[in-house]
Short mmCIF file of the C-alpha atoms (twelve columns), coordinates in Angstrom:
data_MODEL
# 
_entry.id   MODEL 
# 
loop_
_atom_site.group_PDB 
_atom_site.id 
_atom_site.type_symbol 
_atom_site.label_atom_id 
_atom_site.label_alt_id 
_atom_site.label_comp_id 
_atom_site.label_asym_id 
_atom_site.label_seq_id 
_atom_site.Cartn_x 
_atom_site.Cartn_y 
_atom_site.Cartn_z 
_atom_site.pdbx_PDB_model_num 
ATOM 1   C CA . UNK A 1   44.870  -135.638 -114.756 1 
ATOM 2   C CA . UNK A 2   44.592  -133.608 -117.871 1 
ATOM 3   C CA . UNK A 3   41.374  -131.497 -117.858 1 
ATOM 4   C CA . UNK A 4   38.718  -132.509 -120.303 1 
ATOM 5   C CA . UNK A 5   38.336  -130.278 -123.454 1 
ATOM 6   C CA . UNK A 6   34.650  -130.027 -122.743 1 
ATOM 7   C CA . UNK A 7   35.469  -128.403 -119.421 1 
ATOM 8   C CA . UNK A 8   37.561  -125.689 -121.138 1 
ATOM 9   C CA . UNK A 9   34.795  -124.897 -123.627 1 
ATOM 10  C CA . UNK A 10  32.169  -124.611 -120.896 1 
ATOM 11  C CA . UNK A 11  34.502  -122.398 -118.843 1 
ATOM 12  C CA . UNK A 12  35.192  -120.078 -121.777 1 
ATOM 13  C CA . UNK A 13  31.445  -119.809 -122.626 1 
ATOM 14  C CA . UNK A 14  30.663  -119.081 -118.973 1 
ATOM 15  C CA . UNK A 15  33.324  -116.341 -118.874 1 
ATOM 16  C CA . UNK A 16  31.962  -114.665 -122.029 1 
ATOM 17  C CA . UNK A 17  28.379  -115.024 -120.802 1 
ATOM 18  C CA . UNK A 18  29.309  -113.406 -117.515 1 
ATOM 19  C CA . UNK A 19  31.150  -110.658 -119.368 1 
ATOM 20  C CA . UNK A 20  28.096  -110.054 -121.671 1 
ATOM 21  C CA . UNK A 21  25.720  -109.957 -118.737 1 
ATOM 22  C CA . UNK A 22  28.002  -107.500 -116.969 1 
ATOM 23  C CA . UNK A 23  28.199  -105.258 -120.011 1 
ATOM 24  C CA . UNK A 24  24.408  -105.406 -120.444 1 
ATOM 25  C CA . UNK A 25  23.782  -104.565 -116.795 1 
ATOM 26  C CA . UNK A 26  26.266  -101.719 -116.936 1 
ATOM 27  C CA . UNK A 27  24.722  -100.335 -120.145 1 
ATOM 28  C CA . UNK A 28  21.237  -100.633 -118.701 1 
ATOM 29  C CA . UNK A 29  22.229  -98.717  -115.594 1 
ATOM 30  C CA . UNK A 30  23.850  -95.988  -117.690 1 
ATOM 31  C CA . UNK A 31  20.867  -95.881  -120.062 1 
ATOM 32  C CA . UNK A 32  18.441  -95.530  -117.164 1 
ATOM 33  C CA . UNK A 33  20.532  -92.681  -115.847 1 
ATOM 34  C CA . UNK A 34  20.458  -90.976  -119.268 1 
ATOM 35  C CA . UNK A 35  16.693  -91.528  -119.608 1 
ATOM 36  C CA . UNK A 36  16.087  -90.080  -116.135 1 
ATOM 37  C CA . UNK A 37  18.162  -87.035  -117.016 1 
ATOM 38  C CA . UNK A 38  16.278  -86.632  -120.328 1 
ATOM 39  C CA . UNK A 39  12.941  -86.977  -118.577 1 
ATOM 40  C CA . UNK A 40  13.935  -84.320  -116.063 1 
ATOM 41  C CA . UNK A 41  15.089  -82.049  -118.890 1 
ATOM 42  C CA . UNK A 42  11.851  -82.587  -120.865 1 
ATOM 43  C CA . UNK A 43  9.737   -82.044  -117.751 1 
ATOM 44  C CA . UNK A 44  11.636  -78.818  -117.047 1 
ATOM 45  C CA . UNK A 45  11.060  -77.553  -120.613 1 
ATOM 46  C CA . UNK A 46  7.366   -78.506  -120.506 1 
ATOM 47  C CA . UNK A 47  7.006   -76.687  -117.209 1 
ATOM 48  C CA . UNK A 48  8.687   -73.598  -118.666 1 
ATOM 49  C CA . UNK A 49  6.402   -73.782  -121.726 1 
ATOM 50  C CA . UNK A 50  3.348   -74.246  -119.537 1 
ATOM 51  C CA . UNK A 51  4.303   -71.175  -117.465 1 
ATOM 52  C CA . UNK A 52  4.736   -69.194  -120.687 1 
ATOM 53  C CA . UNK A 53  1.360   -70.321  -122.034 1 
ATOM 54  C CA . UNK A 54  -0.292  -69.578  -118.678 1 
ATOM 55  C CA . UNK A 55  1.106   -66.042  -118.724 1 
ATOM 56  C CA . UNK A 56  0.098   -65.652  -122.379 1 
ATOM 57  C CA . UNK A 57  -3.423  -66.858  -121.562 1 
ATOM 58  C CA . UNK A 58  -3.716  -64.371  -118.716 1 
ATOM 59  C CA . UNK A 59  -2.519  -61.608  -121.040 1 
ATOM 60  C CA . UNK A 60  -5.095  -62.595  -123.693 1 
ATOM 61  C CA . UNK A 61  -7.859  -62.706  -121.087 1 
ATOM 62  C CA . UNK A 62  -6.886  -59.230  -119.944 1 
ATOM 63  C CA . UNK A 63  -6.840  -57.973  -123.552 1 
ATOM 64  C CA . UNK A 64  -10.209 -59.616  -124.220 1 
ATOM 65  C CA . UNK A 65  -11.676 -57.871  -121.182 1 
ATOM 66  C CA . UNK A 66  -10.441 -54.544  -122.535 1 
ATOM 67  C CA . UNK A 67  -11.917 -55.298  -125.969 1 
ATOM 68  C CA . UNK A 68  -15.261 -56.362  -124.437 1 
ATOM 69  C CA . UNK A 69  -15.306 -53.238  -122.295 1 
ATOM 70  C CA . UNK A 70  -14.610 -51.057  -125.344 1 
ATOM 71  C CA . UNK A 71  -17.275 -52.929  -127.332 1 
ATOM 72  C CA . UNK A 72  -19.838 -52.377  -124.567 1 
ATOM 73  C CA . UNK A 73  -18.922 -48.683  -124.513 1 
ATOM 74  C CA . UNK A 74  -19.441 -48.341  -128.285 1 
ATOM 75  C CA . UNK A 75  -22.694 -50.320  -128.109 1 
ATOM 76  C CA . UNK A 76  -23.956 -48.079  -125.328 1 
ATOM 77  C CA . UNK A 77  -23.036 -45.016  -127.381 1 
ATOM 78  C CA . UNK A 78  -24.802 -46.323  -130.510 1 
ATOM 79  C CA . UNK A 79  -27.893 -47.418  -128.575 1 
ATOM 80  C CA . UNK A 80  -28.039 -44.007  -126.902 1 
ATOM 81  C CA . UNK A 81  -27.639 -41.929  -130.058 1 
ATOM 82  C CA . UNK A 82  -28.981 -43.830  -133.068 1 
ATOM 83  C CA . UNK A 83  -32.502 -42.434  -132.687 1 
ATOM 84  C CA . UNK A 84  -31.064 -38.903  -132.836 1 
ATOM 85  C CA . UNK A 85  -29.151 -39.847  -136.002 1 
ATOM 86  C CA . UNK A 86  -32.304 -40.909  -137.879 1 
ATOM 87  C CA . UNK A 87  -34.732 -38.328  -136.513 1 
ATOM 88  C CA . UNK A 88  -36.788 -36.564  -139.256 1 
ATOM 89  C CA . UNK A 89  -34.905 -38.419  -142.045 1 
ATOM 90  C CA . UNK A 90  -38.200 -39.814  -143.447 1 
ATOM 91  C CA . UNK A 91  -40.529 -37.009  -142.435 1 
ATOM 92  C CA . UNK A 92  -44.030 -37.456  -143.888 1 
ATOM 93  C CA . UNK A 93  -43.333 -40.644  -145.887 1 
ATOM 94  C CA . UNK A 94  -46.096 -43.274  -145.799 1 
ATOM 95  C CA . UNK A 95  -44.633 -46.741  -145.282 1 
ATOM 96  C CA . UNK A 96  -46.063 -50.264  -145.293 1 
ATOM 97  C CA . UNK A 97  -44.201 -53.270  -143.895 1 
ATOM 98  C CA . UNK A 98  -44.836 -56.646  -145.528 1 
ATOM 99  C CA . UNK A 99  -43.535 -59.759  -143.762 1 
ATOM 100 C CA . UNK A 100 -43.463 -62.396  -146.483 1 
ATOM 101 C CA . UNK A 101 -43.556 -65.273  -143.973 1 
ATOM 102 C CA . UNK A 102 -44.618 -65.647  -140.364 1 
ATOM 103 C CA . UNK A 103 -41.339 -67.368  -139.376 1 
ATOM 104 C CA . UNK A 104 -39.726 -64.142  -138.116 1 
ATOM 105 C CA . UNK A 105 -41.354 -61.076  -136.590 1 
ATOM 106 C CA . UNK A 106 -40.070 -57.539  -137.188 1 
ATOM 107 C CA . UNK A 107 -41.873 -55.642  -134.464 1 
ATOM 108 C CA . UNK A 108 -39.034 -53.137  -133.816 1 
ATOM 109 C CA . UNK A 109 -38.896 -51.881  -137.407 1 
ATOM 110 C CA . UNK A 110 -42.091 -49.829  -137.220 1 
ATOM 111 C CA . UNK A 111 -40.797 -47.992  -134.163 1 
ATOM 112 C CA . UNK A 112 -37.563 -46.829  -135.819 1 
ATOM 113 C CA . UNK A 113 -39.488 -45.794  -138.946 1 
ATOM 114 C CA . UNK A 114 -41.797 -43.654  -136.841 1 
ATOM 115 C CA . UNK A 115 -38.803 -42.220  -134.974 1 
ATOM 116 C CA . UNK A 116 -37.458 -41.178  -138.384 1 
ATOM 117 C CA . UNK A 117 -40.733 -39.350  -139.047 1 
ATOM 118 C CA . UNK A 118 -42.388 -41.916  -141.340 1 
ATOM 119 C CA . UNK A 119 -46.064 -42.883  -141.059 1 
ATOM 120 C CA . UNK A 120 -46.354 -46.664  -140.743 1 
ATOM 121 C CA . UNK A 121 -49.782 -47.182  -142.282 1 
ATOM 122 C CA . UNK A 122 -49.981 -50.955  -141.903 1 
ATOM 123 C CA . UNK A 123 -47.947 -54.094  -141.188 1 
ATOM 124 C CA . UNK A 124 -48.944 -57.213  -143.146 1 
ATOM 125 C CA . UNK A 125 -47.808 -60.770  -142.433 1 
ATOM 126 C CA . UNK A 126 -48.409 -63.299  -145.220 1 
ATOM 127 C CA . UNK A 127 -49.167 -66.774  -143.844 1 
ATOM 128 C CA . UNK A 128 -48.531 -70.161  -145.445 1 
ATOM 129 C CA . UNK A 129 -52.181 -70.406  -146.477 1 
ATOM 130 C CA . UNK A 130 -51.498 -67.962  -149.314 1 
ATOM 131 C CA . UNK A 131 -49.617 -70.655  -151.280 1 
ATOM 132 C CA . UNK A 132 -52.419 -73.232  -150.945 1 
ATOM 133 C CA . UNK A 133 -54.149 -73.124  -154.332 1 
ATOM 134 C CA . UNK A 134 -57.203 -75.075  -153.162 1 
ATOM 135 C CA . UNK A 135 -57.878 -72.729  -150.256 1 
ATOM 136 C CA . UNK A 136 -57.426 -69.698  -152.499 1 
ATOM 137 C CA . UNK A 137 -59.738 -71.225  -155.074 1 
ATOM 138 C CA . UNK A 138 -62.519 -71.378  -152.455 1 
ATOM 139 C CA . UNK A 139 -62.175 -67.628  -151.847 1 
ATOM 140 C CA . UNK A 140 -62.330 -66.857  -155.558 1 
ATOM 141 C CA . UNK A 141 -65.437 -69.021  -155.896 1 
ATOM 142 C CA . UNK A 142 -67.068 -67.150  -152.992 1 
ATOM 143 C CA . UNK A 143 -66.347 -63.871  -154.768 1 
ATOM 144 C CA . UNK A 144 -67.501 -65.235  -158.123 1 
ATOM 145 C CA . UNK A 145 -64.116 -64.683  -159.725 1 
ATOM 146 C CA . UNK A 146 -62.894 -67.120  -162.365 1 
ATOM 147 C CA . UNK A 147 -59.126 -67.559  -162.586 1 
ATOM 148 C CA . UNK A 148 -56.653 -70.188  -163.811 1 
ATOM 149 C CA . UNK A 149 -55.059 -72.265  -161.056 1 
ATOM 150 C CA . UNK A 150 -51.629 -71.415  -162.459 1 
ATOM 151 C CA . UNK A 151 -52.204 -67.713  -161.840 1 
ATOM 152 C CA . UNK A 152 -54.176 -67.797  -158.613 1 
ATOM 153 C CA . UNK A 153 -51.250 -67.309  -156.196 1 
ATOM 154 C CA . UNK A 154 -49.336 -64.558  -158.077 1 
ATOM 155 C CA . UNK A 155 -52.620 -62.797  -158.887 1 
ATOM 156 C CA . UNK A 156 -53.558 -62.747  -155.195 1 
ATOM 157 C CA . UNK A 157 -50.150 -61.374  -154.188 1 
ATOM 158 C CA . UNK A 158 -50.284 -58.765  -156.954 1 
ATOM 159 C CA . UNK A 159 -53.733 -57.558  -155.901 1 
ATOM 160 C CA . UNK A 160 -52.645 -57.471  -152.252 1 
ATOM 161 C CA . UNK A 161 -49.583 -55.378  -153.186 1 
ATOM 162 C CA . UNK A 162 -51.614 -52.966  -155.327 1 
ATOM 163 C CA . UNK A 163 -54.258 -52.651  -152.629 1 
ATOM 164 C CA . UNK A 164 -51.668 -51.747  -149.987 1 
ATOM 165 C CA . UNK A 165 -49.882 -49.274  -152.277 1 
ATOM 166 C CA . UNK A 166 -53.090 -47.563  -153.418 1 
ATOM 167 C CA . UNK A 167 -54.591 -47.551  -149.934 1 
ATOM 168 C CA . UNK A 168 -57.784 -49.180  -151.208 1 
ATOM 169 C CA . UNK A 169 -58.972 -52.438  -149.652 1 
ATOM 170 C CA . UNK A 170 -60.469 -54.676  -152.347 1 
ATOM 171 C CA . UNK A 171 -62.986 -57.491  -151.764 1 
ATOM 172 C CA . UNK A 172 -60.265 -60.074  -152.278 1 
ATOM 173 C CA . UNK A 173 -57.971 -58.437  -149.716 1 
ATOM 174 C CA . UNK A 174 -60.854 -58.226  -147.232 1 
ATOM 175 C CA . UNK A 175 -61.452 -61.949  -147.698 1 
ATOM 176 C CA . UNK A 176 -57.743 -62.727  -147.314 1 
ATOM 177 C CA . UNK A 177 -57.772 -60.879  -144.005 1 
ATOM 178 C CA . UNK A 178 -61.035 -62.477  -142.890 1 
ATOM 179 C CA . UNK A 179 -59.850 -66.010  -143.722 1 
ATOM 180 C CA . UNK A 180 -56.413 -65.511  -142.082 1 
ATOM 181 C CA . UNK A 181 -54.428 -65.744  -145.305 1 
ATOM 182 C CA . UNK A 182 -52.813 -62.543  -144.117 1 
ATOM 183 C CA . UNK A 183 -52.551 -60.863  -140.724 1 
ATOM 184 C CA . UNK A 184 -52.748 -57.090  -140.861 1 
ATOM 185 C CA . UNK A 185 -52.105 -54.461  -138.206 1 
ATOM 186 C CA . UNK A 186 -53.425 -51.086  -139.309 1 
ATOM 187 C CA . UNK A 187 -55.729 -50.165  -142.159 1 
ATOM 188 C CA . UNK A 188 -55.581 -50.112  -145.945 1 
ATOM 189 C CA . UNK A 189 -56.791 -46.546  -146.228 1 
ATOM 190 C CA . UNK A 190 -53.861 -44.379  -147.364 1 
ATOM 191 C CA . UNK A 191 -51.548 -44.554  -150.386 1 
ATOM 192 C CA . UNK A 192 -48.052 -45.821  -149.678 1 
ATOM 193 C CA . UNK A 193 -44.750 -44.260  -150.751 1 
ATOM 194 C CA . UNK A 194 -42.390 -46.983  -149.587 1 
ATOM 195 C CA . UNK A 195 -42.606 -50.744  -149.002 1 
ATOM 196 C CA . UNK A 196 -40.317 -52.442  -146.459 1 
ATOM 197 C CA . UNK A 197 -40.145 -56.129  -147.378 1 
ATOM 198 C CA . UNK A 198 -39.197 -58.324  -144.405 1 
ATOM 199 C CA . UNK A 199 -37.950 -61.742  -145.510 1 
ATOM 200 C CA . UNK A 200 -36.077 -64.819  -144.362 1 
ATOM 201 C CA . UNK A 201 -37.322 -68.327  -143.692 1 
ATOM 202 C CA . UNK A 202 -36.837 -71.294  -141.394 1 
ATOM 203 C CA . UNK A 203 -36.524 -73.631  -144.377 1 
ATOM 204 C CA . UNK A 204 -35.621 -73.139  -148.015 1 
ATOM 205 C CA . UNK A 205 -38.546 -72.603  -150.365 1 
ATOM 206 C CA . UNK A 206 -37.538 -71.094  -153.718 1 
ATOM 207 C CA . UNK A 207 -41.016 -71.663  -155.120 1 
ATOM 208 C CA . UNK A 208 -42.603 -69.446  -152.502 1 
ATOM 209 C CA . UNK A 209 -39.871 -66.846  -152.938 1 
ATOM 210 C CA . UNK A 210 -40.782 -66.464  -156.612 1 
ATOM 211 C CA . UNK A 211 -44.537 -66.664  -156.051 1 
ATOM 212 C CA . UNK A 212 -44.641 -64.159  -153.190 1 
ATOM 213 C CA . UNK A 213 -41.547 -61.994  -152.682 1 
ATOM 214 C CA . UNK A 214 -40.675 -61.518  -156.343 1 
ATOM 215 C CA . UNK A 215 -44.286 -60.707  -157.293 1 
ATOM 216 C CA . UNK A 216 -44.431 -58.023  -154.585 1 
ATOM 217 C CA . UNK A 217 -41.145 -56.533  -155.798 1 
ATOM 218 C CA . UNK A 218 -42.226 -56.554  -159.450 1 
ATOM 219 C CA . UNK A 219 -45.566 -54.980  -158.595 1 
ATOM 220 C CA . UNK A 220 -43.966 -52.209  -156.564 1 
ATOM 221 C CA . UNK A 221 -41.586 -51.424  -159.435 1 
ATOM 222 C CA . UNK A 222 -44.402 -51.390  -161.997 1 
ATOM 223 C CA . UNK A 223 -46.282 -48.933  -159.788 1 
ATOM 224 C CA . UNK A 224 -43.142 -46.769  -159.566 1 
ATOM 225 C CA . UNK A 225 -42.848 -46.957  -155.781 1 
ATOM 226 C CA . UNK A 226 -39.772 -47.567  -153.619 1 
ATOM 227 C CA . UNK A 227 -38.957 -50.849  -151.885 1 
ATOM 228 C CA . UNK A 228 -36.196 -52.169  -149.624 1 
ATOM 229 C CA . UNK A 229 -35.699 -55.690  -148.233 1 
ATOM 230 C CA . UNK A 230 -34.653 -56.401  -144.652 1 
ATOM 231 C CA . UNK A 231 -33.678 -59.403  -142.538 1 
ATOM 232 C CA . UNK A 232 -32.521 -60.105  -139.032 1 
ATOM 233 C CA . UNK A 233 -28.904 -61.033  -138.421 1 
ATOM 234 C CA . UNK A 234 -29.564 -64.653  -137.390 1 
ATOM 235 C CA . UNK A 235 -31.836 -66.073  -140.075 1 
ATOM 236 C CA . UNK A 236 -31.923 -69.751  -140.910 1 
ATOM 237 C CA . UNK A 237 -32.469 -69.276  -144.663 1 
ATOM 238 C CA . UNK A 238 -31.515 -65.840  -145.958 1 
ATOM 239 C CA . UNK A 239 -33.173 -64.281  -149.019 1 
ATOM 240 C CA . UNK A 240 -30.689 -61.420  -149.353 1 
ATOM 241 C CA . UNK A 241 -28.793 -62.932  -152.297 1 
ATOM 242 C CA . UNK A 242 -32.077 -63.345  -154.179 1 
ATOM 243 C CA . UNK A 243 -33.198 -59.808  -153.316 1 
ATOM 244 C CA . UNK A 244 -29.911 -58.521  -154.729 1 
ATOM 245 C CA . UNK A 245 -30.680 -60.361  -157.975 1 
ATOM 246 C CA . UNK A 246 -34.090 -58.665  -157.976 1 
ATOM 247 C CA . UNK A 247 -32.165 -55.364  -157.860 1 
ATOM 248 C CA . UNK A 248 -33.449 -53.814  -154.651 1 
ATOM 249 C CA . UNK A 249 -31.544 -52.431  -151.666 1 
ATOM 250 C CA . UNK A 250 -31.067 -54.691  -148.633 1 
ATOM 251 C CA . UNK A 251 -30.210 -54.537  -144.927 1 
ATOM 252 C CA . UNK A 252 -29.392 -57.886  -143.310 1 
ATOM 253 C CA . UNK A 253 -29.017 -56.917  -139.624 1 
ATOM 254 C CA . UNK A 254 -32.097 -54.800  -138.982 1 
ATOM 255 C CA . UNK A 255 -32.463 -56.244  -135.455 1 
ATOM 256 C CA . UNK A 256 -29.378 -54.228  -134.401 1 
ATOM 257 C CA . UNK A 257 -29.023 -50.498  -133.834 1 
ATOM 258 C CA . UNK A 258 -26.546 -50.244  -136.716 1 
ATOM 259 C CA . UNK A 259 -28.953 -52.094  -139.002 1 
ATOM 260 C CA . UNK A 260 -31.814 -49.774  -138.077 1 
ATOM 261 C CA . UNK A 261 -29.704 -46.727  -138.911 1 
ATOM 262 C CA . UNK A 262 -28.696 -48.355  -142.219 1 
ATOM 263 C CA . UNK A 263 -32.373 -48.938  -143.049 1 
ATOM 264 C CA . UNK A 264 -33.318 -45.303  -142.508 1 
ATOM 265 C CA . UNK A 265 -30.305 -43.906  -144.362 1 
ATOM 266 C CA . UNK A 266 -30.864 -46.283  -147.297 1 
ATOM 267 C CA . UNK A 267 -34.529 -45.270  -147.484 1 
ATOM 268 C CA . UNK A 268 -33.492 -41.617  -147.316 1 
ATOM 269 C CA . UNK A 269 -31.701 -42.013  -150.615 1 
ATOM 270 C CA . UNK A 270 -28.533 -44.101  -150.253 1 
ATOM 271 C CA . UNK A 271 -29.295 -47.424  -151.968 1 
ATOM 272 C CA . UNK A 272 -27.013 -50.402  -151.439 1 
ATOM 273 C CA . UNK A 273 -26.554 -53.699  -149.631 1 
ATOM 274 C CA . UNK A 274 -25.741 -53.165  -145.974 1 
ATOM 275 C CA . UNK A 275 -25.060 -55.387  -142.983 1 
ATOM 276 C CA . UNK A 276 -22.742 -58.103  -141.729 1 
ATOM 277 C CA . UNK A 277 -23.511 -61.171  -143.849 1 
ATOM 278 C CA . UNK A 278 -21.283 -62.255  -146.765 1 
ATOM 279 C CA . UNK A 279 -23.882 -60.790  -149.153 1 
ATOM 280 C CA . UNK A 280 -23.442 -57.288  -147.696 1 
ATOM 281 C CA . UNK A 281 -21.250 -54.818  -149.563 1 
ATOM 282 C CA . UNK A 282 -20.887 -52.267  -146.767 1 
ATOM 283 C CA . UNK A 283 -21.681 -52.162  -143.058 1 
ATOM 284 C CA . UNK A 284 -23.636 -48.916  -143.295 1 
ATOM 285 C CA . UNK A 285 -24.350 -46.212  -145.897 1 
ATOM 286 C CA . UNK A 286 -21.555 -43.705  -146.225 1 
ATOM 287 C CA . UNK A 287 -22.049 -40.233  -144.802 1 
ATOM 288 C CA . UNK A 288 -23.466 -37.673  -147.189 1 
ATOM 289 C CA . UNK A 289 -22.085 -34.755  -145.194 1 
ATOM 290 C CA . UNK A 290 -19.973 -32.350  -147.257 1 
ATOM 291 C CA . UNK A 291 -16.239 -32.322  -146.588 1 
ATOM 292 C CA . UNK A 292 -14.990 -29.618  -144.238 1 
ATOM 293 C CA . UNK A 293 -13.318 -26.696  -145.954 1 
ATOM 294 C CA . UNK A 294 -10.538 -24.923  -144.109 1 
ATOM 295 C CA . UNK A 295 -9.594  -21.288  -144.790 1 
ATOM 296 C CA . UNK A 296 -6.612  -20.886  -147.051 1 
ATOM 297 C CA . UNK A 297 -3.398  -19.628  -145.501 1 
ATOM 298 C CA . UNK A 298 -2.397  -16.126  -146.482 1 
# 
């Protein structure tokens, strides 16, 4: 019998199918082998890279320890010597500290001023009640003083500033103390040579800045006295940029030993803007020591 044509076609298709399956299986096996080799190669390179990064990390940790150790050494040196640096720099100067808000306390400033030889006559903290026109109006009515509402806050700040500078406690200032508009440590009984204005705020309040801080600064200038503004390093809302616009010297890290030295040196007669914030122009005042002169060779 002659084989059916259909049989030949099916046979040929089966042969090619078997051949294709064989090629596919062979390729798959080879591909898997290649992939395994690539995976092993990649894993080896990753392991090498990981070892390198581990060694690099250990090196950086060791370097960081050295840097921290050196930093601690410098800090210890500064903390141990800064009081000697400022001693007698402000001998006999009468100073008043005015904290323009009660958000931040500057208790360490008086100590360094006294170490420098200054007499801290009083420390005044201005509370939020000072910007309440209605409360102020009650005080003025008690004293029988007539004043426009628009001027009541700046007038109060101006009289407070003049009273502190002159060393004469007025009736209004006595009332402000009595009614807790201001907290005062010390007495208003001696004229002041220098005002240290301590600023900064927990929240932004440009209106208060102009009604309180700027009025104090303007009053001090009119009375031909000296003034410097200070802040701590970590302040939520800094006033330093505004103080610079008001054209007074500033120190923005007075809570640090370096900042305390900068304060004393600036008050001694080296005006500028010192500290670590972007608004600072130098870290500390430059030394005023004369350059060393060596004998000429013959």
